[in-house]
CSV table of C-alpha atoms in Angstrom, one decimal:
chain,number,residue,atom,x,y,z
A,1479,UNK,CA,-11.6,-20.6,-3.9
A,1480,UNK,CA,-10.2,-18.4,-6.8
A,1481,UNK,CA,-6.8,-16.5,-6.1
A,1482,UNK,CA,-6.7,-13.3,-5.7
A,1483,UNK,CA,-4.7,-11.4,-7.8
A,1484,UNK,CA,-4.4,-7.9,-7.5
A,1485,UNK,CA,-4.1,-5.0,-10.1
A,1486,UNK,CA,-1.0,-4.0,-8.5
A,1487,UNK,CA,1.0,-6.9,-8.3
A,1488,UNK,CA,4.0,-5.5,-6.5
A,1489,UNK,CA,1.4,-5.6,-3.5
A,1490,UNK,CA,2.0,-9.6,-4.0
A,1491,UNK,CA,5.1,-9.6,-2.4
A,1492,UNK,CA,6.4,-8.2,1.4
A,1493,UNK,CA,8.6,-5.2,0.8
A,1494,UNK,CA,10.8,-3.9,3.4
A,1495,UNK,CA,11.1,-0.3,4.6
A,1496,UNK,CA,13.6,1.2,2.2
A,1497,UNK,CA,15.7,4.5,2.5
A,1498,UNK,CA,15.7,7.3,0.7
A,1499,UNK,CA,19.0,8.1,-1.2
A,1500,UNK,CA,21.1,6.9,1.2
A,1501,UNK,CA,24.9,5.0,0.3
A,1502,UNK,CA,25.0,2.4,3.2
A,1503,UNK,CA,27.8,3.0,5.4
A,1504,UNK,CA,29.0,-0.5,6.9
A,1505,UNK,CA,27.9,-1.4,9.9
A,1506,UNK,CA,24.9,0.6,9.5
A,1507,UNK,CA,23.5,-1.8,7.1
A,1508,UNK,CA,21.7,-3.8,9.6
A,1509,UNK,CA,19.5,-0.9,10.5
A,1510,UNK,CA,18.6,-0.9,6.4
A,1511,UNK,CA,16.7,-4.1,7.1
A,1512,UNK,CA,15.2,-2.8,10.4
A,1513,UNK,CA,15.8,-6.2,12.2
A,1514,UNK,CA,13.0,-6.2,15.1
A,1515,UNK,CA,15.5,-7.1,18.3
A,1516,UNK,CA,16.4,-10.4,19.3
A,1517,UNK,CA,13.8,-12.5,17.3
A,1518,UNK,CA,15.0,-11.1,13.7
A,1519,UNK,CA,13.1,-10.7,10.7
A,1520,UNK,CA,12.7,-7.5,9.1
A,1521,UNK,CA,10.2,-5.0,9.2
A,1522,UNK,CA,7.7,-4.2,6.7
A,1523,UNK,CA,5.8,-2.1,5.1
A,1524,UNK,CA,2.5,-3.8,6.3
A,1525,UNK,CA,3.2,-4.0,9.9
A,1526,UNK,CA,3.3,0.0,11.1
A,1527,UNK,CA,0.7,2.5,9.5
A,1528,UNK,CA,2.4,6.2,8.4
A,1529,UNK,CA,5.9,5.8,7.8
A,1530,UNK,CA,7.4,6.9,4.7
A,1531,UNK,CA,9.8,4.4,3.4
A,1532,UNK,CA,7.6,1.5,2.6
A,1533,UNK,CA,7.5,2.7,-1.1
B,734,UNK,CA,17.3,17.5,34.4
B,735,UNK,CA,16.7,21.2,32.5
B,736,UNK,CA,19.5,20.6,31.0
B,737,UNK,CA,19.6,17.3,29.6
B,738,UNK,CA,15.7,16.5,29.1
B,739,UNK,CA,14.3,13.2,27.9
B,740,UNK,CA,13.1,13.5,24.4
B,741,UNK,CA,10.8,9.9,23.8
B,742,UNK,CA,11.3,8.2,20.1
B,743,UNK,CA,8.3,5.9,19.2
B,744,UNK,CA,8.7,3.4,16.7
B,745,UNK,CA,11.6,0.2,16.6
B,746,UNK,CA,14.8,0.6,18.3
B,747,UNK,CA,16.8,-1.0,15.3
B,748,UNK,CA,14.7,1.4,12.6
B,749,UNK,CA,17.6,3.9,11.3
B,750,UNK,CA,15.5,7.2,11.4
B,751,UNK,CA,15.3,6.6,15.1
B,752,UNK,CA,18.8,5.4,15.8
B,753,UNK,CA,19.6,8.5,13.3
B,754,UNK,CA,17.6,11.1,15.6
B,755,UNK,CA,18.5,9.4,18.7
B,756,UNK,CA,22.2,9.8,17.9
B,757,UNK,CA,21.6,13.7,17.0
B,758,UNK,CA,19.6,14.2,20.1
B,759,UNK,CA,22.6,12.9,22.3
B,760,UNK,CA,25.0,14.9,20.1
B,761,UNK,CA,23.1,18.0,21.5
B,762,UNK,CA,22.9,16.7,25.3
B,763,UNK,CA,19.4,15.3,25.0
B,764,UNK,CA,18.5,11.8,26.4
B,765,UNK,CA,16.7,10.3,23.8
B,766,UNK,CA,14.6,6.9,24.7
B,767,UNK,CA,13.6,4.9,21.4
B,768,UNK,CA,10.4,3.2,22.5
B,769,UNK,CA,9.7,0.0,20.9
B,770,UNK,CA,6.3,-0.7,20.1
B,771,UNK,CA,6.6,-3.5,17.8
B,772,UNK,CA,5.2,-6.7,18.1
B,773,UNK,CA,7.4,-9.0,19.8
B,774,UNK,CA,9.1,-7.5,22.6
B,775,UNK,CA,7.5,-7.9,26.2
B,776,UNK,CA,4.7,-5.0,26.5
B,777,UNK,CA,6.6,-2.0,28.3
B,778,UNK,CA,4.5,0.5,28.4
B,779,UNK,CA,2.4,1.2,31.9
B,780,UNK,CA,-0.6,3.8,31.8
B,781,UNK,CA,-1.2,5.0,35.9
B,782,UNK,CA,-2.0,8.6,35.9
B,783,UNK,CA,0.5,10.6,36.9
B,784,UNK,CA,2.9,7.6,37.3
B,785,UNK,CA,3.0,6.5,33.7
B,786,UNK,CA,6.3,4.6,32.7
B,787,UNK,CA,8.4,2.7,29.3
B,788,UNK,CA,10.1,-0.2,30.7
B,789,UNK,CA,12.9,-2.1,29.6
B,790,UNK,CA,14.2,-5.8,30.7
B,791,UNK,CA,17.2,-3.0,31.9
B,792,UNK,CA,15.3,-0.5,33.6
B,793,UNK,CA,11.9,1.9,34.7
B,794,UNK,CA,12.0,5.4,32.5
B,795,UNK,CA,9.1,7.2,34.1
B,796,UNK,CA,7.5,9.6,31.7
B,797,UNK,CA,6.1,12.0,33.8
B,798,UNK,CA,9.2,13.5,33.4
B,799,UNK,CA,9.5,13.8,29.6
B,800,UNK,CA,7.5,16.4,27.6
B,801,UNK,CA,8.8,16.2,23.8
B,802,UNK,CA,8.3,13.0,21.8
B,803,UNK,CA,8.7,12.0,18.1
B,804,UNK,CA,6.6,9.5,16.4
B,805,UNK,CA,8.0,7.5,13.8
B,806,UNK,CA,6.0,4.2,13.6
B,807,UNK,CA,3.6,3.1,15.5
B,808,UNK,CA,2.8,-0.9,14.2
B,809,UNK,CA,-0.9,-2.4,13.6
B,810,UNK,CA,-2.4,-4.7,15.8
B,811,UNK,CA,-3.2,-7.0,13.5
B,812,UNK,CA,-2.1,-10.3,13.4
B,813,UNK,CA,0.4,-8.7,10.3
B,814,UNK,CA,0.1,-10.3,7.4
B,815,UNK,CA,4.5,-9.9,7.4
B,816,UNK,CA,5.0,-10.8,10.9
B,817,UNK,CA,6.1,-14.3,10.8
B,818,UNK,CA,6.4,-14.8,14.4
B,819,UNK,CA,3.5,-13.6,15.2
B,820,UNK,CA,1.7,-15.5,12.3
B,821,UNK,CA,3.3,-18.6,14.5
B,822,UNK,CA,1.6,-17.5,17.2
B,823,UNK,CA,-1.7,-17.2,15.7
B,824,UNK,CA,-1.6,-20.4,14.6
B,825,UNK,CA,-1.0,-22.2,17.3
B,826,UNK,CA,-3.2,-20.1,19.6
B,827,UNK,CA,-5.9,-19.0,17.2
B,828,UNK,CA,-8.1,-15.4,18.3
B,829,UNK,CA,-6.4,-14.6,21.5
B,830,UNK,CA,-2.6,-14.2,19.9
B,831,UNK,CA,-4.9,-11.7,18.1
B,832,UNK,CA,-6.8,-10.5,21.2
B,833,UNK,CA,-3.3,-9.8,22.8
B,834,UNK,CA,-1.7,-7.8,20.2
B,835,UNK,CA,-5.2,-6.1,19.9
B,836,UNK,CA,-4.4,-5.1,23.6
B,837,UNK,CA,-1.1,-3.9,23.1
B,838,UNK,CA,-2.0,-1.1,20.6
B,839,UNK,CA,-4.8,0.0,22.1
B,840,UNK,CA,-2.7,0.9,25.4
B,841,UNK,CA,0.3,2.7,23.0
B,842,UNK,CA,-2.8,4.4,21.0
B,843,UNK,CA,-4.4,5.6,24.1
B,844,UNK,CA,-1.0,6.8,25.5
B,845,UNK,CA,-0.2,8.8,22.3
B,846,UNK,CA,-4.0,10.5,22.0
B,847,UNK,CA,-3.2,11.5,25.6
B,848,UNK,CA,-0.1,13.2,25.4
B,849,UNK,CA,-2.0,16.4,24.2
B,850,UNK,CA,-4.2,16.4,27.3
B,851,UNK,CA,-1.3,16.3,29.4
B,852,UNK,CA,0.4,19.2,27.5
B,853,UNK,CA,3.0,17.0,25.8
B,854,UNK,CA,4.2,18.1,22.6
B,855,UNK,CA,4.2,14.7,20.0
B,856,UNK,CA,5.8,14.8,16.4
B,857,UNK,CA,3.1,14.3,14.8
B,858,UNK,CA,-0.4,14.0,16.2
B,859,UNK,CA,-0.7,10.0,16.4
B,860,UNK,CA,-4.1,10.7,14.2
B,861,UNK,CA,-2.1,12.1,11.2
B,862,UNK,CA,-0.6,8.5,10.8
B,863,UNK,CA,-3.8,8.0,8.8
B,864,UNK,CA,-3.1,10.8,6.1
B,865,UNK,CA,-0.6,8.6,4.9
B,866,UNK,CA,-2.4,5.6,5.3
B,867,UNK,CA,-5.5,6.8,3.7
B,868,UNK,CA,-4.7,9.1,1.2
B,869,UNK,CA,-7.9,10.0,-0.5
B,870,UNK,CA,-8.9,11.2,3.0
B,871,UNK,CA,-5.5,13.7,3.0
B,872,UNK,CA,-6.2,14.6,-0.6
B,873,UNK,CA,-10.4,15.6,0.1
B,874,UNK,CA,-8.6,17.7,3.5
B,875,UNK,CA,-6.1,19.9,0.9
B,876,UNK,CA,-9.0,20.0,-2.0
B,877,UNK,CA,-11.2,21.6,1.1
B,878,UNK,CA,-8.5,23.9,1.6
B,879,UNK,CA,-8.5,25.2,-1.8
B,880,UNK,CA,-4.3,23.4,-1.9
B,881,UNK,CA,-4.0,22.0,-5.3
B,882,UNK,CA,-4.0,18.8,-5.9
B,883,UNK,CA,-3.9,15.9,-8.6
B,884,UNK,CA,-7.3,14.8,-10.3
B,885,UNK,CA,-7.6,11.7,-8.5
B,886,UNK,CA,-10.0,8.2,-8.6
B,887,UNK,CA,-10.0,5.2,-6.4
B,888,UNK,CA,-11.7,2.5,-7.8
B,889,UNK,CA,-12.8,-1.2,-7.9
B,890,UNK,CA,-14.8,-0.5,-10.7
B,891,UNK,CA,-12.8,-0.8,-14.3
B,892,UNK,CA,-14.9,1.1,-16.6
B,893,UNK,CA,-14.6,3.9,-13.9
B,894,UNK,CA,-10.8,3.9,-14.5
B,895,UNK,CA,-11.1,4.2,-18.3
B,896,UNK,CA,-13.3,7.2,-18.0
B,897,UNK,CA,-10.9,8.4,-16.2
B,898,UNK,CA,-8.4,8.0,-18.4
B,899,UNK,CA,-9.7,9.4,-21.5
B,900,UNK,CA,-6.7,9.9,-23.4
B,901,UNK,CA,-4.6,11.4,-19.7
B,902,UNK,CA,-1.5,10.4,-18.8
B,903,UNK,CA,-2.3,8.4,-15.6
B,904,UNK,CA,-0.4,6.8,-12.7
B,905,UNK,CA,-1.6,4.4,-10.4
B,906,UNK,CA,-0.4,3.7,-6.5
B,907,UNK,CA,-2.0,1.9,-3.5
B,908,UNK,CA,-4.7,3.4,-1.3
B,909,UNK,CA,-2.4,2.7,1.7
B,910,UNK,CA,1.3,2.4,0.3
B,911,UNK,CA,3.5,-0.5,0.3
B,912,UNK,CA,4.6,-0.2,-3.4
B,913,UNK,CA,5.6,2.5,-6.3
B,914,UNK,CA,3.8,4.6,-7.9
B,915,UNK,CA,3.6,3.6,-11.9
B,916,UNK,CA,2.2,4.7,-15.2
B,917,UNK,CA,-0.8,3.5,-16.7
B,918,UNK,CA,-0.3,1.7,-19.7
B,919,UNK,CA,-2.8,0.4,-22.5
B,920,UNK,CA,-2.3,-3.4,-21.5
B,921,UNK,CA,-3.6,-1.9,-18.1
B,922,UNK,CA,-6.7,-1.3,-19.3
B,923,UNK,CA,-7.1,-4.9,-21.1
B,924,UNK,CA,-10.4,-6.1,-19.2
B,925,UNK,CA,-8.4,-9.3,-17.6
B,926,UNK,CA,-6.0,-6.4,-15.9
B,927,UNK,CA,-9.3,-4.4,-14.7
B,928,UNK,CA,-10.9,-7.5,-13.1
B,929,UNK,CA,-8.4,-7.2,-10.7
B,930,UNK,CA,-9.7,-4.1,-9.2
B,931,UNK,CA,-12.6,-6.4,-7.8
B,932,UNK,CA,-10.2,-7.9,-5.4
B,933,UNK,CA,-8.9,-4.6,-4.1
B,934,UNK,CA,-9.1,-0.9,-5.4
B,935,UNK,CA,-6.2,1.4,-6.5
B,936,UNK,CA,-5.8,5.0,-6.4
B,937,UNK,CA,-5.8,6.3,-10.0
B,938,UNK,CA,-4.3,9.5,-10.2
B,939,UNK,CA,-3.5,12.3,-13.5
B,940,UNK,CA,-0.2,12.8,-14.0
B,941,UNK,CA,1.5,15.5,-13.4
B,942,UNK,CA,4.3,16.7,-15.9
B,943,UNK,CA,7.0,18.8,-13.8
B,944,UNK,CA,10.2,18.8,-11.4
B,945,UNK,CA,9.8,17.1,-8.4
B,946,UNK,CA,9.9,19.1,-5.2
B,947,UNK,CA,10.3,18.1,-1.6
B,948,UNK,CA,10.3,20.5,0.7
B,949,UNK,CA,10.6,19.9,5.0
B,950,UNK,CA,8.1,21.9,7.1
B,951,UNK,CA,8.9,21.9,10.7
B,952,UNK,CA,6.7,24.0,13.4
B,953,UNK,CA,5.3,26.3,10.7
B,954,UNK,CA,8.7,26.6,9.0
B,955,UNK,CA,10.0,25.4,5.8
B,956,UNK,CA,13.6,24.2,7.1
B,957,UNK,CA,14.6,22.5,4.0
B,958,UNK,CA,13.8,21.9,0.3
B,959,UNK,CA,15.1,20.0,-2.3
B,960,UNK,CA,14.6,19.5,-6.2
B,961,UNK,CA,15.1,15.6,-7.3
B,962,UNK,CA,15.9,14.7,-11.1
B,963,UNK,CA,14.9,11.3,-11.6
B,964,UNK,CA,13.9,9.4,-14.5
B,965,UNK,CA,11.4,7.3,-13.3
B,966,UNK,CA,7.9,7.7,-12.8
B,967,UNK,CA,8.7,7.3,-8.5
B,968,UNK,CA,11.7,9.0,-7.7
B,969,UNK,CA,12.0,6.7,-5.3
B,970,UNK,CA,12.9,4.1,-7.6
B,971,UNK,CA,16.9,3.6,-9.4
B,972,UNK,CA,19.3,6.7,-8.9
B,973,UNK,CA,18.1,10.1,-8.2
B,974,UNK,CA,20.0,13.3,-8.1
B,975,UNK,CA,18.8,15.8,-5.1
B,976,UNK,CA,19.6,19.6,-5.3
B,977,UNK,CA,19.0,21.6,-2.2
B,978,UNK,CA,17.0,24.4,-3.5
B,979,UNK,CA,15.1,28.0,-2.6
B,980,UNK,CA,12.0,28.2,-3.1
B,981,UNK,CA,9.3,31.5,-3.3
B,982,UNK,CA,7.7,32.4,-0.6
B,983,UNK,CA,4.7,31.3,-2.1
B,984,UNK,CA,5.4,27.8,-2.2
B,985,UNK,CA,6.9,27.9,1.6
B,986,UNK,CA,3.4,29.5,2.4
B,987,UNK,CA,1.6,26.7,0.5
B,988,UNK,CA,3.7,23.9,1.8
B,989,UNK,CA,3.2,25.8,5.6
B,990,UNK,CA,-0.8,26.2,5.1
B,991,UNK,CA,-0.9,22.0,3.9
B,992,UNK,CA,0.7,21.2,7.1
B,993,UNK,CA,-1.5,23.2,9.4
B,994,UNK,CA,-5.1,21.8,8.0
B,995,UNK,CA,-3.7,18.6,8.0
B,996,UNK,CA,-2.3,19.3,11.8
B,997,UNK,CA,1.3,18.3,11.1
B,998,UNK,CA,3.9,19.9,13.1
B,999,UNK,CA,6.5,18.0,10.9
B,1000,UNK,CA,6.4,16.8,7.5
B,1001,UNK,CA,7.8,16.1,3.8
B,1002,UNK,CA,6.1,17.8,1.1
B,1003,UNK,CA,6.0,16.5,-2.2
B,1004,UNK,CA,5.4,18.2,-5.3
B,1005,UNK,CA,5.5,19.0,-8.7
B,1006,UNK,CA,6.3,22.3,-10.5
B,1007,UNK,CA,4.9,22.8,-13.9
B,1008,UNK,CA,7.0,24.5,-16.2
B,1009,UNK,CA,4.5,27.4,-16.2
B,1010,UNK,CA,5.7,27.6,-12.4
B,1011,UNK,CA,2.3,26.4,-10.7
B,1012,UNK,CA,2.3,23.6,-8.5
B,1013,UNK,CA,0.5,21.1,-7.3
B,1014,UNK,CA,0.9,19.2,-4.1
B,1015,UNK,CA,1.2,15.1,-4.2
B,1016,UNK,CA,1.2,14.1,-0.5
B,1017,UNK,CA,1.9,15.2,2.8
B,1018,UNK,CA,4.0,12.7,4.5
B,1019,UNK,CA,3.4,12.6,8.7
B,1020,UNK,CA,6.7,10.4,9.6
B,1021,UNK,CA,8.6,11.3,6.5
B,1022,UNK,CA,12.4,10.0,5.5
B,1023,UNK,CA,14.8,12.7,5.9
B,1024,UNK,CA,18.5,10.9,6.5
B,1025,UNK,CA,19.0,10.8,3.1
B,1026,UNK,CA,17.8,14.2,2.2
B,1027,UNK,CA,20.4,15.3,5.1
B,1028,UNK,CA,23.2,14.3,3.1
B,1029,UNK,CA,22.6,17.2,0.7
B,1030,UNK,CA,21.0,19.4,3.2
B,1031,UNK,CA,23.0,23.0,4.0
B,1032,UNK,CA,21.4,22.3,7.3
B,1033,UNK,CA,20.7,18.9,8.2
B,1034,UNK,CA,17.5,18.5,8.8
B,1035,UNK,CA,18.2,15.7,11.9
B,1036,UNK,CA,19.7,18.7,13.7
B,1037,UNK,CA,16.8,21.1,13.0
B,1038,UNK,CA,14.1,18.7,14.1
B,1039,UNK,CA,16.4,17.5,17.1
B,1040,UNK,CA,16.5,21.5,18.6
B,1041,UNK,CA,13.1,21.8,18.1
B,1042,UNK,CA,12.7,18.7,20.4
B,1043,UNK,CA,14.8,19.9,23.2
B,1044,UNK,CA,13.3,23.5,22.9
B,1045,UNK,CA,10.2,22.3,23.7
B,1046,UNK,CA,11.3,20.0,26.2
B,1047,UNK,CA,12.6,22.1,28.1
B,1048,UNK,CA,10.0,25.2,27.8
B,1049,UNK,CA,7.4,22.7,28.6
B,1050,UNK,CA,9.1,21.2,31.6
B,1051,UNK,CA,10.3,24.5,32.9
B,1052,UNK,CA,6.3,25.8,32.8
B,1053,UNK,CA,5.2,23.0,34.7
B,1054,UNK,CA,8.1,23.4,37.0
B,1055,UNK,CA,6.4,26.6,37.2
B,1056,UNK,CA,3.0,24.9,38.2
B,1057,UNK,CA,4.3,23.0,40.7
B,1058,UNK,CA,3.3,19.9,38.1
B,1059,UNK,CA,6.3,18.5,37.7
């Protein structure tokens, strides 16, 4: 089967919700990663519909 | 209760913008409850008519009791292509990991379309998550409404895109999001770059020279604007310098008549102001990022958005007090 590439190749890789213009204060940088509760991992772009953020 | 209402945050309880409104919302004697509807957490929500309730592993919240809530996220149903765990799952369990998360957003996406019917205010309609999601749909709503808007192709189809281009300066982004907007170069046109469009179309899109403008509408308001300096093509990309601004009157009536024929109560406007002063609008964002905006805001926006909340809490609550509904 052939690979897909895609014209927009920054599609290729998971991207995290990101910030806008925001200096990181610490011990608020957790919340930058958006850690999903006990399990961890982050959240992503791909995962919610609507929310700016995911670039 | 009038005088502390419950104000309900959809989305993750570790996201920032809902920690960041939660925080505000207690700062001005609200009860905000973040309600996690992602993936992995046991299902909490329970849909009984006139007994509906969020439940945590701590405790019940009913919600017949809470009449203002803001939607920031509200995650697919999919077996996500980023969600490891639940790409675990699905592999071990096959279709019905995928049945059950089916499940789980169809009861938060019926809750949310009902919250209307029940004469609960939500920030924003659930349906205008899709404006951001599918953006040639928002774009053909503001061409409708006579809002200007940037020439614009979505394609598969390459010889589409260099018609398009004709000598324009063109950026490209995705349909749906999930990466930056760029410029479209001449090695992007190369026929091995436009095969790719077979595998999955892009939104083509003629660029528009100008200062970048975002401006916050809030219940048929503009309560903030800004002007961004950035040298990229996305401000979102590197540094950026953000200037709370004034704007005319006839951009806040623009900005005001995009949000009401899209039916969004809240939003970030972006746009671009030619030099010759006209402007067109980019997008309409439906859960837009405003915590960094806040740092440069005269008035933050967090506290803006938060009063709003608790006004209408409370008016709503006090009229079906009133009605002997609640």
């Amino acid at each position: 089967m052939k690979k897909t590439v895609l014209f927009i190749t920054e599609l290729e890789t998971r991207r995290t919700n990101q910030a806008l213009f925001t200096n990181e204060e610490k011990g608020r940088l957790d919340v930058t990663t958006m850690a999903v509760g006990e399990e961890g991992g982050d959240i992503y772009t791909t995962m919610a519909i609507g929310e700016e953020g995911g670039c | 209760m009038t005088n502390n209402p419950k104000i309900g945050i959809i989305g993750a309880r570790n996201e920032r913008h809902c920690i960041y409104l939660a925080d505000e919302l207690r700062q001005q004697g609200a009860e905000p409850l973040i309600m996690d509807n992602t993936l992995l957490q046991p299902f909490p929500l329970t849909l009984w008519p006139g007994k509906n309730s969020y439940h945590t592993h701590e405790r019940e919240h009913s919600l017949e009791e809470m009449h203002a809530f803001y939607l920031r996220a509200l995650f697919l149903p999919t077996p996500a292509f980023d969600a490891r765990a639940v790409e675990a799952q699905i592999r071990e369990e096959g279709y019905v990991a995928y049945a059950a998360q089916r499940e789980r957003y169809a009861t938060w996406l019926s809750w949310l379309k009902c919250l209307p019917l029940q004469d609960k205010l939500l920030v924003n309609p659930v349906d205008t998550l899709l404006l951001h999601f599918a953006k040639p749909y928002q774009l053909e709503m503001l061409r409708q409404a006579s809002i200007p808007v940037p020439d614009t192709l979505v394609t598969g189809n390459g010889a589409h895109v260099r018609a398009f281009a004709n000598r324009r300066s063109i950026v490209y982004k995705p349909v749906a999001g999930g990466a930056h907007c760029q410029q479209l170069t001449e090695q992007d046109l190369q026929p091995e770059r436009l095969e790719a469009l077979a595998q999955a179309p892009v939104l083509f899109q003629e660029f528009v020279e100008g200062q970048d403008i975002r401006v916050f509408v809030l219940d048929s308001q503009v309560i903030a604007a800004f002007e961004i300096e950035s040298e990229g093509i996305d401000y979102r990309t590197g540094s950026a310098k953000v200037t709370p601004v004034s704007i005319t009157d006839e951009l806040s009536d623009l900005c005001i008549r995009a949000c009401k024929t899209l039916g969004l109560v809240f939003s970030g406007v972006d746009l671009k102001q030619r030099s010759d002063g006209s402007v067109i609008l980019i997008e309409c964002n439906p859960s837009p990022m405003f915590e960094g905006f806040d740092r440069h805001a005269h008035i933050p926006i967090v506290s803006q958005l938060a009063r709003f909340l608790i006004h209408e809490a409370r008016s709503r609550l006090a009229q079906n007090t009133a009605a002997g509904l609640s």
